[in-house]
Structure formats: structure tokens, C-alpha cells
């Protein structure tokens, strides 16, 4: 539990360190905007791919726990 809280806090602090509040409000996906600012525009496709992999893993876990 401490690991999850730590990752959450570090992620939000890094968003606030790189992006302004206006950029966050205008963004449709803050993680993609953050990736554009820090990594490059070439890797902006990476965040949605990682999110979809995470969603598939979660759906798999839920399906296995319900059977």
C-alpha cells in the first residue's frame, strides 16, 4: 500500500513540476501532455498503449477472480 501511495504522489508532483495548472486543465490527457513535454513527440503514442495494456491486465485479473 505504501508503494502505491508513493508512486501516486511522485507522479502528481512530477506533473505539477513540469506542467502549469492551465496546461493540465486544457489537456484531454495529462499523461500524454506530460510525455510530450518530457520525452518527445515521437513517444506520445506510448502512454495510451501502456494504459490499454494495464486495462487488459486489470480485466484479466477481474475475470479470473470472478470465475
C-alpha atoms as a PDB file:
ATOM      1  CA  UNK A   1       0.000   0.000   0.000  1.00  0.00           C
ATOM      2  CA  UNK A   2       2.843   2.375   0.772  1.00  0.00           C
ATOM      3  CA  UNK A   3       4.310   1.718  -2.685  1.00  0.00           C
ATOM      4  CA  UNK A   4       1.054   2.635  -4.429  1.00  0.00           C
ATOM      5  CA  UNK A   5       0.710   5.844  -2.418  1.00  0.00           C
ATOM      6  CA  UNK A   6       4.342   6.759  -3.100  1.00  0.00           C
ATOM      7  CA  UNK A   7       4.019   6.216  -6.848  1.00  0.00           C
ATOM      8  CA  UNK A   8       0.795   8.247  -6.901  1.00  0.00           C
ATOM      9  CA  UNK A   9       2.376  11.154  -5.024  1.00  0.00           C
ATOM     10  CA  UNK A  10       5.568  11.158  -7.108  1.00  0.00           C
ATOM     11  CA  UNK A  11       3.519  11.073 -10.322  1.00  0.00           C
ATOM     12  CA  UNK A  12       1.388  14.034  -9.280  1.00  0.00           C
ATOM     13  CA  UNK A  13       4.394  16.007  -8.053  1.00  0.00           C
ATOM     14  CA  UNK A  14       6.163  15.428 -11.367  1.00  0.00           C
ATOM     15  CA  UNK A  15       3.050  16.573 -13.269  1.00  0.00           C
ATOM     16  CA  UNK A  16       2.988  19.766 -11.207  1.00  0.00           C
ATOM     17  CA  UNK A  17       6.731  20.322 -11.681  1.00  0.00           C
ATOM     18  CA  UNK A  18       6.546  20.131 -15.486  1.00  0.00           C
ATOM     19  CA  UNK A  19       3.048  21.350 -16.396  1.00  0.00           C
ATOM     20  CA  UNK A  20       1.303  24.528 -15.387  1.00  0.00           C
ATOM     21  CA  UNK A  21      -2.212  24.298 -13.945  1.00  0.00           C
ATOM     22  CA  UNK A  22      -3.549  25.870 -17.147  1.00  0.00           C
ATOM     23  CA  UNK A  23      -1.876  23.188 -19.267  1.00  0.00           C
ATOM     24  CA  UNK A  24      -3.390  20.489 -17.081  1.00  0.00           C
ATOM     25  CA  UNK A  25      -6.877  21.991 -17.345  1.00  0.00           C
ATOM     26  CA  UNK A  26      -6.636  22.351 -21.127  1.00  0.00           C
ATOM     27  CA  UNK A  27      -5.232  18.855 -21.652  1.00  0.00           C
ATOM     28  CA  UNK A  28      -7.533  15.973 -22.539  1.00  0.00           C
ATOM     29  CA  UNK A  29      -4.917  13.511 -21.230  1.00  0.00           C
ATOM     30  CA  UNK A  30      -2.419  14.907 -18.725  1.00  0.00           C
ATOM     31  CA  UNK A  31      -0.096  11.915 -19.030  1.00  0.00           C
ATOM     32  CA  UNK A  32       0.197  12.399 -22.805  1.00  0.00           C
ATOM     33  CA  UNK A  33       0.882  16.119 -22.388  1.00  0.00           C
ATOM     34  CA  UNK A  34       3.489  15.288 -19.744  1.00  0.00           C
ATOM     35  CA  UNK A  35       5.129  12.774 -22.109  1.00  0.00           C
ATOM     36  CA  UNK A  36       5.181  15.360 -24.907  1.00  0.00           C
ATOM     37  CA  UNK A  37       6.948  17.837 -22.611  1.00  0.00           C
ATOM     38  CA  UNK A  38       9.478  15.418 -21.119  1.00  0.00           C
ATOM     39  CA  UNK A  39      10.189  12.598 -23.568  1.00  0.00           C
ATOM     40  CA  UNK A  40       9.335  13.892 -27.042  1.00  0.00           C
ATOM     41  CA  UNK A  41       6.510  13.935 -29.533  1.00  0.00           C
ATOM     42  CA  UNK A  42       7.789  10.681 -31.025  1.00  0.00           C
ATOM     43  CA  UNK A  43       6.749   8.736 -27.912  1.00  0.00           C
ATOM     44  CA  UNK A  44       3.348  10.303 -27.251  1.00  0.00           C
ATOM     45  CA  UNK A  45       1.729   7.085 -28.535  1.00  0.00           C
ATOM     46  CA  UNK A  46       3.436   5.131 -25.734  1.00  0.00           C
ATOM     47  CA  UNK A  47       1.204   6.367 -22.888  1.00  0.00           C
ATOM     48  CA  UNK A  48      -2.117   5.196 -24.418  1.00  0.00           C
ATOM     49  CA  UNK A  49      -0.536   1.835 -25.278  1.00  0.00           C
ATOM     50  CA  UNK A  50       0.666   1.371 -21.690  1.00  0.00           C
ATOM     51  CA  UNK A  51      -2.758   2.359 -20.358  1.00  0.00           C
ATOM     52  CA  UNK A  52      -4.502  -0.151 -22.626  1.00  0.00           C
ATOM     53  CA  UNK A  53      -2.094  -2.896 -21.502  1.00  0.00           C
ATOM     54  CA  UNK A  54      -2.903  -2.003 -17.890  1.00  0.00           C
ATOM     55  CA  UNK A  55      -6.658  -2.122 -18.599  1.00  0.00           C
ATOM     56  CA  UNK A  56      -6.322  -5.564 -20.239  1.00  0.00           C
ATOM     57  CA  UNK A  57      -4.375  -6.832 -17.233  1.00  0.00           C
ATOM     58  CA  UNK A  58      -6.994  -5.494 -14.836  1.00  0.00           C
ATOM     59  CA  UNK A  59      -9.824  -7.044 -16.852  1.00  0.00           C
ATOM     60  CA  UNK A  60      -7.965 -10.356 -16.855  1.00  0.00           C
ATOM     61  CA  UNK A  61      -7.496 -10.227 -13.100  1.00  0.00           C
ATOM     62  CA  UNK A  62     -11.155  -9.411 -12.508  1.00  0.00           C
ATOM     63  CA  UNK A  63     -12.291 -12.193 -14.843  1.00  0.00           C
ATOM     64  CA  UNK A  64     -10.086 -14.745 -13.107  1.00  0.00           C
ATOM     65  CA  UNK A  65     -11.173 -13.696  -9.625  1.00  0.00           C
ATOM     66  CA  UNK A  66     -14.865 -13.956 -10.545  1.00  0.00           C
ATOM     67  CA  UNK A  67     -14.696 -17.443 -12.033  1.00  0.00           C
END
